[in-house]
């Protein structure tokens, strides 16, 4: 496929690609970013496109793979690595409840109860 025909076919798919990107991301800005990444990758890999194959399927597969890779990368970036001794941070609950007045009051009661001494038997 000639360079001009390749680019023309790619530009004709932009609306369909944007709809697919929006379906994947559910966010307008992310959809535009995904569309841009896909277009750039398709143009960079024009020489890898095999003649007489489904061009639309090839480009949509590029978009899907970029989305999956970005999703996995975001998941790995969100992973917390605990380097404290005895893995202290991993044993903490994620929502402590102190942010609410009831939670702060509960923490004060527990602290007060732990400081009072029990009568010895």
mmCIF file of C-alpha atoms in Angstrom:
data_model
loop_
_atom_site.group_PDB
_atom_site.id
_atom_site.type_symbol
_atom_site.label_atom_id
_atom_site.label_comp_id
_atom_site.label_asym_id
_atom_site.label_seq_id
_atom_site.Cartn_x
_atom_site.Cartn_y
_atom_site.Cartn_z
ATOM 1 C CA UNK A 1 0.000 0.000 0.000
ATOM 2 C CA UNK A 2 1.385 3.390 -0.892
ATOM 3 C CA UNK A 3 2.233 5.936 1.775
ATOM 4 C CA UNK A 4 -0.519 8.331 0.676
ATOM 5 C CA UNK A 5 -3.156 5.580 0.535
ATOM 6 C CA UNK A 6 -2.087 4.296 3.966
ATOM 7 C CA UNK A 7 -2.401 7.747 5.505
ATOM 8 C CA UNK A 8 -5.719 8.339 3.767
ATOM 9 C CA UNK A 9 -7.134 5.060 5.099
ATOM 10 C CA UNK A 10 -5.879 5.910 8.568
ATOM 11 C CA UNK A 11 -7.452 9.375 8.503
ATOM 12 C CA UNK A 12 -10.768 7.893 7.334
ATOM 13 C CA UNK A 13 -10.809 5.690 10.452
ATOM 14 C CA UNK A 14 -10.261 8.524 12.946
ATOM 15 C CA UNK A 15 -13.957 8.888 13.889
ATOM 16 C CA UNK A 16 -14.390 5.157 14.395
ATOM 17 C CA UNK A 17 -11.152 4.969 16.355
ATOM 18 C CA UNK A 18 -12.204 7.857 18.589
ATOM 19 C CA UNK A 19 -15.520 6.135 19.355
ATOM 20 C CA UNK A 20 -13.699 2.903 20.194
ATOM 21 C CA UNK A 21 -11.171 4.783 22.355
ATOM 22 C CA UNK A 22 -13.980 6.503 24.237
ATOM 23 C CA UNK A 23 -15.673 3.148 24.790
ATOM 24 C CA UNK A 24 -12.437 1.776 26.258
ATOM 25 C CA UNK A 25 -11.504 4.736 28.439
ATOM 26 C CA UNK A 26 -14.857 6.366 29.303
ATOM 27 C CA UNK A 27 -12.984 9.665 29.380
ATOM 28 C CA UNK A 28 -12.795 12.203 26.571
ATOM 29 C CA UNK A 29 -9.227 13.357 27.203
ATOM 30 C CA UNK A 30 -7.930 9.807 27.619
ATOM 31 C CA UNK A 31 -9.731 8.811 24.425
ATOM 32 C CA UNK A 32 -7.987 11.584 22.489
ATOM 33 C CA UNK A 33 -4.622 10.541 23.964
ATOM 34 C CA UNK A 34 -5.268 6.922 23.011
ATOM 35 C CA UNK A 35 -6.264 7.981 19.487
ATOM 36 C CA UNK A 36 -3.078 9.996 19.125
ATOM 37 C CA UNK A 37 -0.903 7.131 20.413
ATOM 38 C CA UNK A 38 -2.612 4.705 18.045
ATOM 39 C CA UNK A 39 -2.234 6.964 15.013
ATOM 40 C CA UNK A 40 1.438 7.544 15.759
ATOM 41 C CA UNK A 41 2.122 3.845 16.282
ATOM 42 C CA UNK A 42 0.288 2.909 13.069
ATOM 43 C CA UNK A 43 2.309 5.476 11.109
ATOM 44 C CA UNK A 44 5.574 4.288 12.689
ATOM 45 C CA UNK A 45 4.761 0.674 11.816
ATOM 46 C CA UNK A 46 3.423 1.242 8.311
ATOM 47 C CA UNK A 47 6.085 -1.055 6.895
ATOM 48 C CA UNK A 48 4.801 -3.928 9.072
ATOM 49 C CA UNK A 49 1.308 -3.794 7.606
ATOM 50 C CA UNK A 50 0.775 -6.741 5.261
ATOM 51 C CA UNK A 51 -0.980 -6.039 1.970
ATOM 52 C CA UNK A 52 -4.452 -7.495 1.433
ATOM 53 C CA UNK A 53 -5.194 -7.835 5.146
ATOM 54 C CA UNK A 54 -7.897 -6.105 7.157
ATOM 55 C CA UNK A 55 -6.513 -2.595 7.678
ATOM 56 C CA UNK A 56 -9.289 -1.549 10.056
ATOM 57 C CA UNK A 57 -8.761 -4.662 12.195
ATOM 58 C CA UNK A 58 -5.008 -4.046 12.240
ATOM 59 C CA UNK A 59 -5.403 -0.466 13.491
ATOM 60 C CA UNK A 60 -8.076 -1.385 16.056
ATOM 61 C CA UNK A 61 -5.815 -4.155 17.372
ATOM 62 C CA UNK A 62 -3.029 -1.599 17.817
ATOM 63 C CA UNK A 63 -5.413 0.603 19.812
ATOM 64 C CA UNK A 64 -6.618 -2.259 21.983
ATOM 65 C CA UNK A 65 -3.051 -3.373 22.737
ATOM 66 C CA UNK A 66 -1.971 0.166 23.648
ATOM 67 C CA UNK A 67 -4.957 0.466 25.990
ATOM 68 C CA UNK A 68 -4.191 -2.879 27.665
ATOM 69 C CA UNK A 69 -0.504 -2.010 28.090
ATOM 70 C CA UNK A 70 -1.352 1.392 29.611
ATOM 71 C CA UNK A 71 -3.893 -0.220 31.941
ATOM 72 C CA UNK A 72 -1.350 -2.769 33.151
ATOM 73 C CA UNK A 73 1.302 -0.068 33.554
ATOM 74 C CA UNK A 74 -1.087 1.999 35.678
ATOM 75 C CA UNK A 75 -1.848 -1.041 37.821
ATOM 76 C CA UNK A 76 1.827 -1.685 38.451
ATOM 77 C CA UNK A 77 2.418 1.974 39.284
ATOM 78 C CA UNK A 78 -0.328 1.835 41.907
ATOM 79 C CA UNK A 79 1.284 -1.120 43.684
ATOM 80 C CA UNK A 80 2.663 -0.213 47.107
ATOM 81 C CA UNK A 81 6.000 -1.707 48.057
ATOM 82 C CA UNK A 82 6.369 -1.798 51.824
ATOM 83 C CA UNK A 83 9.992 -1.463 52.885
ATOM 84 C CA UNK A 84 9.330 -0.993 56.588
ATOM 85 C CA UNK A 85 10.496 -3.484 59.137
ATOM 86 C CA UNK A 86 7.953 -6.275 59.720
ATOM 87 C CA UNK A 87 5.840 -4.965 56.823
ATOM 88 C CA UNK A 88 4.125 -2.499 59.132
ATOM 89 C CA UNK A 89 2.291 -0.577 56.405
ATOM 90 C CA UNK A 90 0.789 -3.685 54.829
ATOM 91 C CA UNK A 91 -0.822 -4.624 58.128
ATOM 92 C CA UNK A 92 -2.607 -1.278 58.465
ATOM 93 C CA UNK A 93 -6.150 -1.042 57.270
ATOM 94 C CA UNK A 94 -6.499 1.376 54.372
ATOM 95 C CA UNK A 95 -9.309 3.363 55.923
ATOM 96 C CA UNK A 96 -8.540 4.229 59.532
ATOM 97 C CA UNK A 97 -11.762 6.129 60.222
ATOM 98 C CA UNK A 98 -9.961 8.871 62.147
ATOM 99 C CA UNK A 99 -11.103 11.452 59.592
ATOM 100 C CA UNK A 100 -14.618 11.409 61.036
ATOM 101 C CA UNK A 101 -15.537 12.804 64.477
ATOM 102 C CA UNK A 102 -16.878 9.390 65.484
ATOM 103 C CA UNK A 103 -13.616 7.772 64.433
ATOM 104 C CA UNK A 104 -11.530 10.280 66.379
ATOM 105 C CA UNK A 105 -13.729 9.759 69.445
ATOM 106 C CA UNK A 106 -13.324 5.978 69.111
ATOM 107 C CA UNK A 107 -9.551 6.307 68.897
ATOM 108 C CA UNK A 108 -9.533 8.496 72.029
ATOM 109 C CA UNK A 109 -11.607 5.897 73.929
ATOM 110 C CA UNK A 110 -9.285 3.082 72.894
ATOM 111 C CA UNK A 111 -6.232 5.118 73.853
ATOM 112 C CA UNK A 112 -7.739 6.004 77.230
ATOM 113 C CA UNK A 113 -8.703 2.389 77.887
ATOM 114 C CA UNK A 114 -5.243 1.118 77.037
ATOM 115 C CA UNK A 115 -3.562 3.570 79.442
ATOM 116 C CA UNK A 116 -5.715 2.730 82.457
ATOM 117 C CA UNK A 117 -4.388 -0.058 84.624
ATOM 118 C CA UNK A 118 -6.500 -2.984 85.590
ATOM 119 C CA UNK A 119 -6.692 -3.833 89.284
ATOM 120 C CA UNK A 120 -4.434 -6.720 90.158
ATOM 121 C CA UNK A 121 -6.011 -9.804 91.562
#
